Tab-separated table of C-alpha atoms in Angstrom:
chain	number	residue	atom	x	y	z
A	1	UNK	CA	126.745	97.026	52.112
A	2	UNK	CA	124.784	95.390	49.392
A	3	UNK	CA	120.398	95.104	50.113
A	4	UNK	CA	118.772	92.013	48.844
A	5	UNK	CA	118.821	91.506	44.927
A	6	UNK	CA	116.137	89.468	43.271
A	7	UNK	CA	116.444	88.530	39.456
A	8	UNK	CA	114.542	88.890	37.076
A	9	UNK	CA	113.010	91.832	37.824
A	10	UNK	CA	109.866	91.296	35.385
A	11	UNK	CA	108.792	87.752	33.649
A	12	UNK	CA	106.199	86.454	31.888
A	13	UNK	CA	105.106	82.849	31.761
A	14	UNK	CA	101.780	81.169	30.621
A	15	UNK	CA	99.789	78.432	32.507
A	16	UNK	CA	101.608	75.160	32.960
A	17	UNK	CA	104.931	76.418	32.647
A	18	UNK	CA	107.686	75.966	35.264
A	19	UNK	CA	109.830	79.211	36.966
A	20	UNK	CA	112.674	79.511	39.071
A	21	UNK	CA	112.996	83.159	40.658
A	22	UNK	CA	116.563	84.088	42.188
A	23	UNK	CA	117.587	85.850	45.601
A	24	UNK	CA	120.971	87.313	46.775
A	25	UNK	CA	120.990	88.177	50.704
A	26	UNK	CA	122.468	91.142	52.670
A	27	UNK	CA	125.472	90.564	53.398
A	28	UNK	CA	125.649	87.921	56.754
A	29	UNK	CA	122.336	86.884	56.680
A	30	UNK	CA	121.887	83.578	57.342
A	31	UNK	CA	117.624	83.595	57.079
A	32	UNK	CA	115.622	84.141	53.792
A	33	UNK	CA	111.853	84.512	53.310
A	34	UNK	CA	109.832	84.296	50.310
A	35	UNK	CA	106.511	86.320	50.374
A	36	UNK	CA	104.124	86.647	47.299
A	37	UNK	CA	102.030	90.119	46.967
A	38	UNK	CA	99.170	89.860	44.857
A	39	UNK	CA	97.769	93.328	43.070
A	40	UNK	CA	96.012	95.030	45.857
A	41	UNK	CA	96.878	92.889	48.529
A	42	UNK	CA	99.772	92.800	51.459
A	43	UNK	CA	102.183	89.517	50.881
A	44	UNK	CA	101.599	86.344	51.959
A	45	UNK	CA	104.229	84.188	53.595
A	46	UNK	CA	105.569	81.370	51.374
A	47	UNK	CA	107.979	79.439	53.604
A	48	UNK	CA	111.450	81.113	55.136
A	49	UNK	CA	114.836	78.841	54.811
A	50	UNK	CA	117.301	79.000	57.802
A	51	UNK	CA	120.701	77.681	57.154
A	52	UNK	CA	120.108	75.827	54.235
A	53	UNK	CA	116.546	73.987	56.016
A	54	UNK	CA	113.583	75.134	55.352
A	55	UNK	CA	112.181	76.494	58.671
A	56	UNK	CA	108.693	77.130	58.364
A	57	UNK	CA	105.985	77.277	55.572
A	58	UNK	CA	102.644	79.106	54.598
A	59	UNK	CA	99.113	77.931	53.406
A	60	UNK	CA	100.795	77.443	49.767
A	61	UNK	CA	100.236	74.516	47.525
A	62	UNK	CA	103.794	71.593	47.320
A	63	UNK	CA	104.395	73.025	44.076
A	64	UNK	CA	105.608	76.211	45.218
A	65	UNK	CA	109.590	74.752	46.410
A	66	UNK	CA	112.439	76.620	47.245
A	67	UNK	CA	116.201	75.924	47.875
A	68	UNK	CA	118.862	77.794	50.082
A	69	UNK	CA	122.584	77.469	49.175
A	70	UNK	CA	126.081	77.840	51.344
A	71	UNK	CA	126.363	81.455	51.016
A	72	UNK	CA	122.605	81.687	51.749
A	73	UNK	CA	121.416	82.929	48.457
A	74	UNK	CA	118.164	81.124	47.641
A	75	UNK	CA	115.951	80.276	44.773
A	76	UNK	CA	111.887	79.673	44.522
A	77	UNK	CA	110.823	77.292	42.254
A	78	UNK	CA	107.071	77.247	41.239
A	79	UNK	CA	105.763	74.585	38.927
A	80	UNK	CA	102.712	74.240	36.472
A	81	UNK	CA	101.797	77.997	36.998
A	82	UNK	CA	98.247	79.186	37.407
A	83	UNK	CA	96.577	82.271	36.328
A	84	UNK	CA	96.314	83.076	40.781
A	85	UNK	CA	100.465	82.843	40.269
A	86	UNK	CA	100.263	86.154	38.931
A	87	UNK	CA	101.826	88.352	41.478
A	88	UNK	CA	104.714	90.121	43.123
A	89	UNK	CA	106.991	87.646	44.318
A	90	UNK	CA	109.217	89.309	47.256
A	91	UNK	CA	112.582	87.814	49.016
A	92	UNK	CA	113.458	89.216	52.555
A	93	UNK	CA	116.830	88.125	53.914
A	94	UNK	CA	117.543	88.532	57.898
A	95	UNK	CA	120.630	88.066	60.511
A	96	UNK	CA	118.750	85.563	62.351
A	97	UNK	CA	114.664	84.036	62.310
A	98	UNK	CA	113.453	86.634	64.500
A	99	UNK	CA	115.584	89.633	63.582
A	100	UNK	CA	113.902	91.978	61.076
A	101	UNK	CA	113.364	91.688	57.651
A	102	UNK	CA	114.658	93.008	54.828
A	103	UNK	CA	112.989	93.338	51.224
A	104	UNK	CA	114.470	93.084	47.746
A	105	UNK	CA	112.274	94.849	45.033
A	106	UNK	CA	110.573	91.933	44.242
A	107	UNK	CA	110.298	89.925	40.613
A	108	UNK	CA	107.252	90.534	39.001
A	109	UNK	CA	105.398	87.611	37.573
A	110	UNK	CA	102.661	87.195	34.784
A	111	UNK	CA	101.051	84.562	33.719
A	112	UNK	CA	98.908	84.888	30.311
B	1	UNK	CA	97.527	82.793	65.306
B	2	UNK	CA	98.012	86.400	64.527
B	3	UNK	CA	96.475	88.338	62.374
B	4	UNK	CA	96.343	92.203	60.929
B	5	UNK	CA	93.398	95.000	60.051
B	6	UNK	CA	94.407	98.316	58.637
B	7	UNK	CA	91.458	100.519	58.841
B	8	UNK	CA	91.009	102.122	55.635
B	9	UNK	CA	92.545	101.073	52.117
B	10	UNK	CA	93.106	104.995	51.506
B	11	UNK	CA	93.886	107.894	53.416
B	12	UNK	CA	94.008	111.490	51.865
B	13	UNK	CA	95.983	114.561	53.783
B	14	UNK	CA	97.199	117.463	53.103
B	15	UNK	CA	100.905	118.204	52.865
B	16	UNK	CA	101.947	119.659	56.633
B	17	UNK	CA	98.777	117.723	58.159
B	18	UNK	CA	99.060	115.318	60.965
B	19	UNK	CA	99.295	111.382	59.340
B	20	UNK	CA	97.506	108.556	60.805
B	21	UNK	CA	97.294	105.138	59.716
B	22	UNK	CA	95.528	102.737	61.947
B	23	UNK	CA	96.853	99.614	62.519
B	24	UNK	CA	94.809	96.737	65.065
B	25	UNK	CA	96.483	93.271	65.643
B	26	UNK	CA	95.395	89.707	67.072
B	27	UNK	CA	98.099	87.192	68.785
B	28	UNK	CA	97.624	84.928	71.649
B	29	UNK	CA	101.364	85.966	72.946
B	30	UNK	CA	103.084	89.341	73.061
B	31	UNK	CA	103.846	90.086	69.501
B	32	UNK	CA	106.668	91.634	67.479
B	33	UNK	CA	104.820	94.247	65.329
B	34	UNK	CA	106.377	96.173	62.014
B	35	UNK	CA	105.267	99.254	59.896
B	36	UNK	CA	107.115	99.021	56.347
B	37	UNK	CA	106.387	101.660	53.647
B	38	UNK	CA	106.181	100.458	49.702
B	39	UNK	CA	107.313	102.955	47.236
B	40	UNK	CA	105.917	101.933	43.520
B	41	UNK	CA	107.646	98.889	41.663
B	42	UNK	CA	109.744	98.716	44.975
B	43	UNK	CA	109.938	96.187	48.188
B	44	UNK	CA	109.327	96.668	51.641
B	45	UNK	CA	111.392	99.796	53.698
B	46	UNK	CA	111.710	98.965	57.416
B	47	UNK	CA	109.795	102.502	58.886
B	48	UNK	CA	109.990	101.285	62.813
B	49	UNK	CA	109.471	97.885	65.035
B	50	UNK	CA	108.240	97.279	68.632
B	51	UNK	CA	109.819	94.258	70.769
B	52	UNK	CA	109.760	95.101	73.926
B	53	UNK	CA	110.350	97.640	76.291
B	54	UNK	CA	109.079	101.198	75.552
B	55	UNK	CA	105.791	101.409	73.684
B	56	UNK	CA	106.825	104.612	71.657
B	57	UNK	CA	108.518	103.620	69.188
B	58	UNK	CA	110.154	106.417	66.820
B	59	UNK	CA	111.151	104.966	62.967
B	60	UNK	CA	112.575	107.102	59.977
B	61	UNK	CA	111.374	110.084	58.200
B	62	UNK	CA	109.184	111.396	61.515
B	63	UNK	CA	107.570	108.378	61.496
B	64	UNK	CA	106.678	106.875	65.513
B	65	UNK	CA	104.366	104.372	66.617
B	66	UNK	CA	102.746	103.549	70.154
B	67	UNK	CA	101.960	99.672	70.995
B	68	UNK	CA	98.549	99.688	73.044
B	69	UNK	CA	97.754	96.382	74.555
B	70	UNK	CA	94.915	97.045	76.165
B	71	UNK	CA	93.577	98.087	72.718
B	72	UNK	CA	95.791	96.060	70.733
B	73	UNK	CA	96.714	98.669	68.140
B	74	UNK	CA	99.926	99.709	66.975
B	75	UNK	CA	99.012	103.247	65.113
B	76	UNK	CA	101.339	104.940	62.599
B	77	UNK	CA	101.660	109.134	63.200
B	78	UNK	CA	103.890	112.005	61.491
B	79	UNK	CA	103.459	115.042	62.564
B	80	UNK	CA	103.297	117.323	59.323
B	81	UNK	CA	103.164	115.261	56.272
B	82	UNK	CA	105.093	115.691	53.446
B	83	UNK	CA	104.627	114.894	49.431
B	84	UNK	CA	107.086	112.606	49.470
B	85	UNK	CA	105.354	110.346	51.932
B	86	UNK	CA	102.723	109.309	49.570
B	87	UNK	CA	103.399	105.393	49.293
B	88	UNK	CA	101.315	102.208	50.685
B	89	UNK	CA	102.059	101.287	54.042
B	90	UNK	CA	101.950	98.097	55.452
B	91	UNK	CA	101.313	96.923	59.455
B	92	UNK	CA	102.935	93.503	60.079
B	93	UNK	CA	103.126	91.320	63.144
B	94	UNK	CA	104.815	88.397	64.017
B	95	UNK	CA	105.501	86.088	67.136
B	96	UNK	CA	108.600	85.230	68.985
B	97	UNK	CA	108.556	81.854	67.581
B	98	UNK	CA	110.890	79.548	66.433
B	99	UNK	CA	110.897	81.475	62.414
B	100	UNK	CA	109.837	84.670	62.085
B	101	UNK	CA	107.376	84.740	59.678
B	102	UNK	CA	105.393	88.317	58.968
B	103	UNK	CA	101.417	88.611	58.682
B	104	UNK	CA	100.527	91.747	57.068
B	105	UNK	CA	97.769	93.825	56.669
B	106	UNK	CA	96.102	94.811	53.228
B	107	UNK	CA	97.963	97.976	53.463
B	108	UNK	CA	96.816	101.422	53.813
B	109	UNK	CA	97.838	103.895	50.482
B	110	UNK	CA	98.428	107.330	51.585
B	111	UNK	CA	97.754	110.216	49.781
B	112	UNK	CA	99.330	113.881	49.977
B	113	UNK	CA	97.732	116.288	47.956
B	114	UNK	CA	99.822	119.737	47.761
């Protein structure tokens, strides 16, 4: 059984720039959530898509976006990056919105 | 709204001590509540959960928890600790709402000197 996959697994970007970060699912799961760790910190919640809707959404600015596709793989988007943006971006796939989570290793992002 | 403390950023014990990372929560309903363990330059492991139903809840590597409502905590314990359980660990609750989103705590980094 293959665990979440997140791509890239490092990237740096400088302020203004645009990124697009990558998820793959487990295998079946239909729910993915986007979290974002900063250094020293436990993750936040960014929003969570559920079939292909988004499904719920954290205290995060509209230029963080994110898309879900058919075979639940999803993408976050996050445009004219900030210095703050600088973090450990984490994707946690599920069999259903309140079954438990499960992490990727996360894509870590710089911005200079 | 729910939220998370983890008493104590850091914890130091010695390897074959008793571990114990303290975990207190605040929801207005019955919550779902999570321990996950973060290795370095690695995601979130799953250690254990509580739903419902028995409060003792027993997760991998020796790893059990006990839900107390009446104090609303959700401690970590092992036993005898072990070298390879130095990692950060992470308390996490969440509601039995319509998405499941997780608040964690700041984490607690454990340390296991020989």
């Amino acid at each position: 059984e293959t665990g979440v996959t997140q791509s890239p697994t490092h990237l740096i970007k400088t302020r203004g720039q645009q990124v697009t970060l990558r998820c793959s699912s487990q295998s079946g799961h239909n729910t993915v959530s986007w979290y974002q760790q900063a250094l020293g910190q436990g993750p936040q919640f960014i929003f969570q898509y559920y079939r292909e809707e988004e499904n719920g959404r954290g205290n995060f600015p509209p230029r963080f976006s994110g898309l879900q596709f058919p075979n639940y793989s999803s993408e976050l988007n996050v445009n004219a990056l900030e210095l703050d943006d600088s973090a450990l971006y984490l994707c946690a796939s599920s069999l259903g919105r309140n079954q438990p989570q499960h992490f990727g290793d996360g894509t870590r992002l710089s911005i200079l | 709204a729910q939220s998370v403390t983890q008493l104590g950023s850091h914890v130091s014990v010695s390897e074959g001590a008793l571990v114990l990372l303290r975990c207190n929560y605040s929801s207005s309903v019955p919550p779902y509540l999570f321990w996950y363990v973060q290795y370095p330059n690695q995601g979130l492991q799953l250690l254990l959960k509580y739903t419902t139903g028995a409060t003792l809840v027993k997760g991998i590597n020796g790893f059990e928890a006990e839900f107390k409502k009446s104090e609303t905590s959700f401690h970590l314990t092992k036993p005898s600790a072990h070298m390879s359980d130095a990692a950060e660990y992470f308390c996490a609750v969440t509601l039995n709402s319509g998405y499941s989103t997780l608040t964690f705590g700041k984490g607690t980094m454990l340390l296991v000197s020989p």
